[in-house]
Amino acid sequence: MGAPSIDEIAEEMYQMVADSMGKKNLKSGDLSKAIQKKYPDVDRKMCKLAIRQLMDNGRCVYAYFGGSYIQLPHKEGAAND
Amino acid sequence: MAKRDTPMLDELLKGPYPSFVKELYKVQERKPMVQDLLGQLEDSYEERIGHWKHGGIVGVMGYGGGVIGRYSDLQDKYPNVAHFHTMRVNQPAAWFYTSDILRKIADIWEKHGSGLTNMHGSTGDMVLLGTTTDELEPTFQALAKEGFDLGGSGSVLRTPSCCVGPARCEWACYDTLKLCYDFTQEYQDELHRPFFPYKFKFKFSGCPNDCVASIARSDMSIIGTWKDDIQIDQAAVAEYAKAGMDIQADVIDICPSKCMKYDGEGIEVDNHECVHCMHCINVMPKALAPGKERGATILLGAKAPIMDGALLASVLVPFIDLNDPDEVEDLHELIGNIWDFWGEHGKNRERIGELIQRVGMSTFLEAIGLEPEPEMISAPRDNPYIFFKEEEDEEEEE
């Protein structure tokens, strides 16, 4: 299997985050390890770029719950109107 | 006095030292946010329970650090502190400011936040206390316009910090400010985008006095040291004696490795036995100084007791010449190897020092590609933490 592009890695990561929402918080390292396991030719730098793309276009956001995690944008549960 | 009735906070004004409450009382006249802050704090004191909810997804676009989300769980009672987020701002190396820039930062925070600051947080950042989610991005833009960036929070590289170094200290064995600035620029990605199992801190001290306590407070501690002999000005030693200093009692007898002698006329140092504790240099700054062949020792693994117990750092690289670009490049490569191993094997919220404890130092050194050396020690005068096998020694001799 050939190495996927950054866009393709970002899409796979997005799906992982979307599938885990409400069940498990994923860290950058979790996403990176899963991608590298599936595509051994992908290095950490490519994973970083894919995560950066997800953040910069607003599809994902960083969250802090004791450690830093990646989530889909959502209304802050703690922020009452 | 407080707009709300705050008898317990009022008690803090009666102590012998200035209280933060006094400043909060001043600010509440113009900031309803601070009035509610005082009210909530009084409630916390009465009930002995905190009312802040911590964390969440607040931040500025693209960054995973720099904003610490904080919400009140008494939002109906204190609506002005429903959001009370903290912003960490990357401080200038060694905390040098002009009064002009301090006024500008104060104006930005007066406009966008509570006006309350903490100069500085324990990591070293400027800490701007209390703003709403809507004001985070405008504050960030206003700070960026003045040349400031956010610092680190969460599972990122935390804002590097350093001592005043050669800017104000003659004992600095390397340019701490330059290295701190260079590292901050080099690792912008790691500072703003969480990619680590947990936090990672660099601290830079110019000499073994370690004024930023890097050996206890940073994952990677870079402490200035020297290789050659302590510089001695015997004429200045005589001046100290003439001025009444008891050199034998106050310097020689206190030397931890007993490497000094004083014969009434001059000081002699057995430099091979010196552990660079800096005591004699601190006591006789006009007579003694660090040697001329200066560089730094790299240590790894310290942390404060948040998850597990506190750890002090251990020596990783005994001496590095930080004026040599090749050696600095090697250091960056080593840091990359350390982060790769940590990223691969570190558990969630496991600091690098804890990982080393879990896997063992020899496994760790092998993984990051560092040859063991006898100077790798956990404390001065201690045995190396590496045990060299006898058969390996014999092989080398052959």
JSON list of C-alpha atoms in Angstrom, two decimals, chain B residues 231-383:
[
{"chain": "B", "resi": 231, "resn": "GLN", "atom": "CA", "xyz": [39.86, 31.75, 38.05]},
{"chain": "B", "resi": 232, "resn": "ILE", "atom": "CA", "xyz": [41.53, 33.18, 41.14]},
{"chain": "B", "resi": 233, "resn": "ASP", "atom": "CA", "xyz": [42.60, 36.78, 41.75]},
{"chain": "B", "resi": 234, "resn": "GLN", "atom": "CA", "xyz": [44.94, 36.39, 44.75]},
{"chain": "B", "resi": 235, "resn": "ALA", "atom": "CA", "xyz": [45.14, 40.18, 45.28]},
{"chain": "B", "resi": 236, "resn": "ALA", "atom": "CA", "xyz": [41.37, 40.27, 45.68]},
{"chain": "B", "resi": 237, "resn": "VAL", "atom": "CA", "xyz": [41.59, 37.30, 48.09]},
{"chain": "B", "resi": 238, "resn": "ALA", "atom": "CA", "xyz": [43.97, 39.40, 50.21]},
{"chain": "B", "resi": 239, "resn": "GLU", "atom": "CA", "xyz": [41.52, 42.29, 50.09]},
{"chain": "B", "resi": 240, "resn": "TYR", "atom": "CA", "xyz": [38.75, 40.05, 51.45]},
{"chain": "B", "resi": 241, "resn": "ALA", "atom": "CA", "xyz": [41.04, 38.92, 54.29]},
{"chain": "B", "resi": 242, "resn": "LYS", "atom": "CA", "xyz": [42.05, 42.51, 55.03]},
{"chain": "B", "resi": 243, "resn": "ALA", "atom": "CA", "xyz": [38.38, 43.51, 55.15]},
{"chain": "B", "resi": 244, "resn": "GLY", "atom": "CA", "xyz": [37.83, 40.95, 57.91]},
{"chain": "B", "resi": 245, "resn": "MET", "atom": "CA", "xyz": [36.45, 37.90, 56.09]},
{"chain": "B", "resi": 246, "resn": "ASP", "atom": "CA", "xyz": [37.26, 34.61, 57.83]},
{"chain": "B", "resi": 247, "resn": "ILE", "atom": "CA", "xyz": [38.21, 32.80, 54.62]},
{"chain": "B", "resi": 248, "resn": "GLN", "atom": "CA", "xyz": [39.01, 29.53, 56.37]},
{"chain": "B", "resi": 249, "resn": "ALA", "atom": "CA", "xyz": [35.65, 29.34, 58.18]},
{"chain": "B", "resi": 250, "resn": "ASP", "atom": "CA", "xyz": [33.39, 30.97, 55.61]},
{"chain": "B", "resi": 251, "resn": "VAL", "atom": "CA", "xyz": [34.82, 29.45, 52.43]},
{"chain": "B", "resi": 252, "resn": "ILE", "atom": "CA", "xyz": [37.39, 26.67, 52.84]},
{"chain": "B", "resi": 253, "resn": "ASP", "atom": "CA", "xyz": [35.69, 24.68, 55.60]},
{"chain": "B", "resi": 254, "resn": "ILE", "atom": "CA", "xyz": [32.30, 24.87, 53.86]},
{"chain": "B", "resi": 255, "resn": "CYS", "atom": "CA", "xyz": [33.56, 23.55, 50.51]},
{"chain": "B", "resi": 256, "resn": "PRO", "atom": "CA", "xyz": [31.53, 20.31, 49.99]},
{"chain": "B", "resi": 257, "resn": "SER", "atom": "CA", "xyz": [34.37, 18.42, 48.32]},
{"chain": "B", "resi": 258, "resn": "LYS", "atom": "CA", "xyz": [37.15, 19.91, 50.51]},
{"chain": "B", "resi": 259, "resn": "CYS", "atom": "CA", "xyz": [39.11, 20.84, 47.40]},
{"chain": "B", "resi": 260, "resn": "MET", "atom": "CA", "xyz": [40.35, 24.23, 48.65]},
{"chain": "B", "resi": 261, "resn": "LYS", "atom": "CA", "xyz": [43.26, 25.38, 50.80]},
{"chain": "B", "resi": 262, "resn": "TYR", "atom": "CA", "xyz": [44.07, 28.78, 52.29]},
{"chain": "B", "resi": 263, "resn": "ASP", "atom": "CA", "xyz": [47.52, 29.44, 53.76]},
{"chain": "B", "resi": 264, "resn": "GLY", "atom": "CA", "xyz": [46.87, 32.98, 54.95]},
{"chain": "B", "resi": 265, "resn": "GLU", "atom": "CA", "xyz": [48.20, 34.49, 51.75]},
{"chain": "B", "resi": 266, "resn": "GLY", "atom": "CA", "xyz": [46.35, 32.84, 48.90]},
{"chain": "B", "resi": 267, "resn": "ILE", "atom": "CA", "xyz": [43.77, 30.25, 47.90]},
{"chain": "B", "resi": 268, "resn": "GLU", "atom": "CA", "xyz": [44.63, 27.02, 46.13]},
{"chain": "B", "resi": 269, "resn": "VAL", "atom": "CA", "xyz": [41.98, 24.85, 44.44]},
{"chain": "B", "resi": 270, "resn": "ASP", "atom": "CA", "xyz": [42.30, 21.20, 43.46]},
{"chain": "B", "resi": 271, "resn": "ASN", "atom": "CA", "xyz": [40.06, 21.62, 40.42]},
{"chain": "B", "resi": 272, "resn": "HIS", "atom": "CA", "xyz": [39.74, 17.88, 39.73]},
{"chain": "B", "resi": 273, "resn": "GLU", "atom": "CA", "xyz": [37.89, 17.55, 43.03]},
{"chain": "B", "resi": 274, "resn": "CYS", "atom": "CA", "xyz": [35.71, 20.65, 42.56]},
{"chain": "B", "resi": 275, "resn": "VAL", "atom": "CA", "xyz": [31.99, 19.86, 42.07]},
{"chain": "B", "resi": 276, "resn": "HIS", "atom": "CA", "xyz": [31.15, 23.38, 40.81]},
{"chain": "B", "resi": 277, "resn": "CYS", "atom": "CA", "xyz": [28.79, 24.12, 43.69]},
{"chain": "B", "resi": 278, "resn": "MET", "atom": "CA", "xyz": [29.50, 27.86, 43.27]},
{"chain": "B", "resi": 279, "resn": "HIS", "atom": "CA", "xyz": [29.67, 28.48, 47.04]},
{"chain": "B", "resi": 280, "resn": "CYS", "atom": "CA", "xyz": [33.18, 29.95, 47.08]},
{"chain": "B", "resi": 281, "resn": "ILE", "atom": "CA", "xyz": [32.46, 32.05, 43.99]},
{"chain": "B", "resi": 282, "resn": "ASN", "atom": "CA", "xyz": [29.24, 33.36, 45.55]},
{"chain": "B", "resi": 283, "resn": "VAL", "atom": "CA", "xyz": [31.04, 34.31, 48.76]},
{"chain": "B", "resi": 284, "resn": "MET", "atom": "CA", "xyz": [34.09, 35.89, 47.11]},
{"chain": "B", "resi": 285, "resn": "PRO", "atom": "CA", "xyz": [32.78, 37.23, 43.77]},
{"chain": "B", "resi": 286, "resn": "LYS", "atom": "CA", "xyz": [35.67, 39.67, 43.32]},
{"chain": "B", "resi": 287, "resn": "ALA", "atom": "CA", "xyz": [38.33, 37.00, 43.88]},
{"chain": "B", "resi": 288, "resn": "LEU", "atom": "CA", "xyz": [36.92, 33.88, 42.25]},
{"chain": "B", "resi": 289, "resn": "ALA", "atom": "CA", "xyz": [35.14, 33.24, 38.96]},
{"chain": "B", "resi": 290, "resn": "PRO", "atom": "CA", "xyz": [34.14, 30.28, 36.80]},
{"chain": "B", "resi": 291, "resn": "GLY", "atom": "CA", "xyz": [36.80, 29.03, 34.39]},
{"chain": "B", "resi": 292, "resn": "LYS", "atom": "CA", "xyz": [37.22, 30.26, 30.84]},
{"chain": "B", "resi": 293, "resn": "GLU", "atom": "CA", "xyz": [36.31, 27.04, 28.98]},
{"chain": "B", "resi": 294, "resn": "ARG", "atom": "CA", "xyz": [32.57, 27.43, 29.37]},
{"chain": "B", "resi": 295, "resn": "GLY", "atom": "CA", "xyz": [29.55, 25.50, 28.15]},
{"chain": "B", "resi": 296, "resn": "ALA", "atom": "CA", "xyz": [26.63, 23.64, 29.68]},
{"chain": "B", "resi": 297, "resn": "THR", "atom": "CA", "xyz": [25.49, 20.35, 31.13]},
{"chain": "B", "resi": 298, "resn": "ILE", "atom": "CA", "xyz": [22.24, 18.87, 29.80]},
{"chain": "B", "resi": 299, "resn": "LEU", "atom": "CA", "xyz": [20.03, 17.12, 32.35]},
{"chain": "B", "resi": 300, "resn": "LEU", "atom": "CA", "xyz": [16.77, 15.32, 31.85]},
{"chain": "B", "resi": 301, "resn": "GLY", "atom": "CA", "xyz": [13.77, 14.12, 33.77]},
{"chain": "B", "resi": 302, "resn": "ALA", "atom": "CA", "xyz": [12.79, 16.58, 36.52]},
{"chain": "B", "resi": 303, "resn": "LYS", "atom": "CA", "xyz": [9.20, 17.27, 37.45]},
{"chain": "B", "resi": 304, "resn": "ALA", "atom": "CA", "xyz": [7.03, 18.57, 40.26]},
{"chain": "B", "resi": 305, "resn": "PRO", "atom": "CA", "xyz": [4.75, 16.14, 42.13]},
{"chain": "B", "resi": 306, "resn": "ILE", "atom": "CA", "xyz": [1.52, 16.47, 40.14]},
{"chain": "B", "resi": 307, "resn": "MET", "atom": "CA", "xyz": [0.92, 12.90, 39.01]},
{"chain": "B", "resi": 308, "resn": "ASP", "atom": "CA", "xyz": [3.65, 10.91, 40.76]},
{"chain": "B", "resi": 309, "resn": "GLY", "atom": "CA", "xyz": [6.35, 12.15, 43.14]},
{"chain": "B", "resi": 310, "resn": "ALA", "atom": "CA", "xyz": [8.82, 14.90, 42.39]},
{"chain": "B", "resi": 311, "resn": "LEU", "atom": "CA", "xyz": [11.96, 14.04, 40.43]},
{"chain": "B", "resi": 312, "resn": "LEU", "atom": "CA", "xyz": [15.28, 15.81, 40.05]},
{"chain": "B", "resi": 313, "resn": "ALA", "atom": "CA", "xyz": [17.03, 15.73, 36.69]},
{"chain": "B", "resi": 314, "resn": "SER", "atom": "CA", "xyz": [19.93, 13.39, 35.87]},
{"chain": "B", "resi": 315, "resn": "VAL", "atom": "CA", "xyz": [22.95, 14.24, 33.73]},
{"chain": "B", "resi": 316, "resn": "LEU", "atom": "CA", "xyz": [22.44, 13.30, 30.10]},
{"chain": "B", "resi": 317, "resn": "VAL", "atom": "CA", "xyz": [25.21, 15.24, 28.34]},
{"chain": "B", "resi": 318, "resn": "PRO", "atom": "CA", "xyz": [28.08, 16.14, 30.72]},
{"chain": "B", "resi": 319, "resn": "PHE", "atom": "CA", "xyz": [29.40, 19.05, 28.65]},
{"chain": "B", "resi": 320, "resn": "ILE", "atom": "CA", "xyz": [28.33, 20.82, 25.50]},
{"chain": "B", "resi": 321, "resn": "ASP", "atom": "CA", "xyz": [29.92, 23.85, 23.87]},
{"chain": "B", "resi": 322, "resn": "LEU", "atom": "CA", "xyz": [26.91, 25.99, 23.03]},
{"chain": "B", "resi": 323, "resn": "ASN", "atom": "CA", "xyz": [29.00, 28.33, 20.88]},
{"chain": "B", "resi": 324, "resn": "ASP", "atom": "CA", "xyz": [29.67, 25.46, 18.48]},
{"chain": "B", "resi": 325, "resn": "PRO", "atom": "CA", "xyz": [26.80, 25.27, 15.93]},
{"chain": "B", "resi": 326, "resn": "ASP", "atom": "CA", "xyz": [27.53, 21.58, 15.28]},
{"chain": "B", "resi": 327, "resn": "GLU", "atom": "CA", "xyz": [27.11, 20.71, 18.96]},
{"chain": "B", "resi": 328, "resn": "VAL", "atom": "CA", "xyz": [23.87, 22.71, 19.13]},
{"chain": "B", "resi": 329, "resn": "GLU", "atom": "CA", "xyz": [22.66, 20.84, 16.05]},
{"chain": "B", "resi": 330, "resn": "ASP", "atom": "CA", "xyz": [23.51, 17.56, 17.77]},
{"chain": "B", "resi": 331, "resn": "LEU", "atom": "CA", "xyz": [21.48, 18.72, 20.77]},
{"chain": "B", "resi": 332, "resn": "HIS", "atom": "CA", "xyz": [18.43, 19.37, 18.58]},
{"chain": "B", "resi": 333, "resn": "GLU", "atom": "CA", "xyz": [18.83, 15.91, 17.06]},
{"chain": "B", "resi": 334, "resn": "LEU", "atom": "CA", "xyz": [19.00, 14.40, 20.55]},
{"chain": "B", "resi": 335, "resn": "ILE", "atom": "CA", "xyz": [15.84, 16.29, 21.57]},
{"chain": "B", "resi": 336, "resn": "GLY", "atom": "CA", "xyz": [14.09, 14.91, 18.46]},
{"chain": "B", "resi": 337, "resn": "ASN", "atom": "CA", "xyz": [15.12, 11.36, 19.41]},
{"chain": "B", "resi": 338, "resn": "ILE", "atom": "CA", "xyz": [13.91, 11.87, 22.98]},
{"chain": "B", "resi": 339, "resn": "TRP", "atom": "CA", "xyz": [10.53, 13.17, 21.81]},
{"chain": "B", "resi": 340, "resn": "ASP", "atom": "CA", "xyz": [10.16, 10.35, 19.28]},
{"chain": "B", "resi": 341, "resn": "PHE", "atom": "CA", "xyz": [10.78, 7.71, 21.95]},
{"chain": "B", "resi": 342, "resn": "TRP", "atom": "CA", "xyz": [8.49, 9.45, 24.40]},
{"chain": "B", "resi": 343, "resn": "GLY", "atom": "CA", "xyz": [5.75, 9.84, 21.76]},
{"chain": "B", "resi": 344, "resn": "GLU", "atom": "CA", "xyz": [6.06, 6.17, 20.88]},
{"chain": "B", "resi": 345, "resn": "HIS", "atom": "CA", "xyz": [6.24, 4.67, 24.37]},
{"chain": "B", "resi": 346, "resn": "GLY", "atom": "CA", "xyz": [4.94, 7.32, 26.77]},
{"chain": "B", "resi": 347, "resn": "LYS", "atom": "CA", "xyz": [1.60, 6.72, 28.47]},
{"chain": "B", "resi": 348, "resn": "ASN", "atom": "CA", "xyz": [-1.06, 9.39, 28.62]},
{"chain": "B", "resi": 349, "resn": "ARG", "atom": "CA", "xyz": [0.06, 12.10, 31.10]},
{"chain": "B", "resi": 350, "resn": "GLU", "atom": "CA", "xyz": [3.44, 10.46, 31.65]},
{"chain": "B", "resi": 351, "resn": "ARG", "atom": "CA", "xyz": [6.37, 12.89, 31.90]},
{"chain": "B", "resi": 352, "resn": "ILE", "atom": "CA", "xyz": [9.70, 11.99, 30.36]},
{"chain": "B", "resi": 353, "resn": "GLY", "atom": "CA", "xyz": [11.28, 11.42, 33.79]},
{"chain": "B", "resi": 354, "resn": "GLU", "atom": "CA", "xyz": [8.55, 8.95, 34.69]},
{"chain": "B", "resi": 355, "resn": "LEU", "atom": "CA", "xyz": [9.03, 7.13, 31.38]},
{"chain": "B", "resi": 356, "resn": "ILE", "atom": "CA", "xyz": [12.76, 6.82, 32.12]},
{"chain": "B", "resi": 357, "resn": "GLN", "atom": "CA", "xyz": [11.97, 5.41, 35.55]},
{"chain": "B", "resi": 358, "resn": "ARG", "atom": "CA", "xyz": [9.58, 2.90, 34.00]},
{"chain": "B", "resi": 359, "resn": "VAL", "atom": "CA", "xyz": [11.80, 1.60, 31.21]},
{"chain": "B", "resi": 360, "resn": "GLY", "atom": "CA", "xyz": [15.19, 2.14, 32.90]},
{"chain": "B", "resi": 361, "resn": "MET", "atom": "CA", "xyz": [17.89, 4.63, 32.00]},
{"chain": "B", "resi": 362, "resn": "SER", "atom": "CA", "xyz": [20.04, 2.17, 30.06]},
{"chain": "B", "resi": 363, "resn": "THR", "atom": "CA", "xyz": [17.11, 1.20, 27.79]},
{"chain": "B", "resi": 364, "resn": "PHE", "atom": "CA", "xyz": [16.30, 4.87, 27.35]},
{"chain": "B", "resi": 365, "resn": "LEU", "atom": "CA", "xyz": [19.89, 5.83, 26.45]},
{"chain": "B", "resi": 366, "resn": "GLU", "atom": "CA", "xyz": [20.07, 3.00, 23.93]},
{"chain": "B", "resi": 367, "resn": "ALA", "atom": "CA", "xyz": [16.78, 4.07, 22.36]},
{"chain": "B", "resi": 368, "resn": "ILE", "atom": "CA", "xyz": [17.82, 7.69, 21.92]},
{"chain": "B", "resi": 369, "resn": "GLY", "atom": "CA", "xyz": [21.25, 6.70, 20.60]},
{"chain": "B", "resi": 370, "resn": "LEU", "atom": "CA", "xyz": [23.38, 8.15, 23.38]},
{"chain": "B", "resi": 371, "resn": "GLU", "atom": "CA", "xyz": [26.59, 6.38, 24.49]},
{"chain": "B", "resi": 372, "resn": "PRO", "atom": "CA", "xyz": [26.87, 5.96, 28.28]},
{"chain": "B", "resi": 373, "resn": "GLU", "atom": "CA", "xyz": [29.63, 7.99, 29.91]},
{"chain": "B", "resi": 374, "resn": "PRO", "atom": "CA", "xyz": [31.00, 7.84, 33.48]},
{"chain": "B", "resi": 375, "resn": "GLU", "atom": "CA", "xyz": [30.09, 11.52, 33.95]},
{"chain": "B", "resi": 376, "resn": "MET", "atom": "CA", "xyz": [26.39, 10.63, 33.68]},
{"chain": "B", "resi": 377, "resn": "ILE", "atom": "CA", "xyz": [25.38, 10.97, 37.30]},
{"chain": "B", "resi": 378, "resn": "SER", "atom": "CA", "xyz": [22.29, 11.83, 39.26]},
{"chain": "B", "resi": 379, "resn": "ALA", "atom": "CA", "xyz": [24.10, 14.09, 41.75]},
{"chain": "B", "resi": 380, "resn": "PRO", "atom": "CA", "xyz": [27.61, 15.52, 42.18]},
{"chain": "B", "resi": 381, "resn": "ARG", "atom": "CA", "xyz": [30.12, 13.06, 43.74]},
{"chain": "B", "resi": 382, "resn": "ASP", "atom": "CA", "xyz": [27.66, 10.25, 43.06]},
{"chain": "B", "resi": 383, "resn": "ASN", "atom": "CA", "xyz": [28.49, 7.06, 41.20]}
]
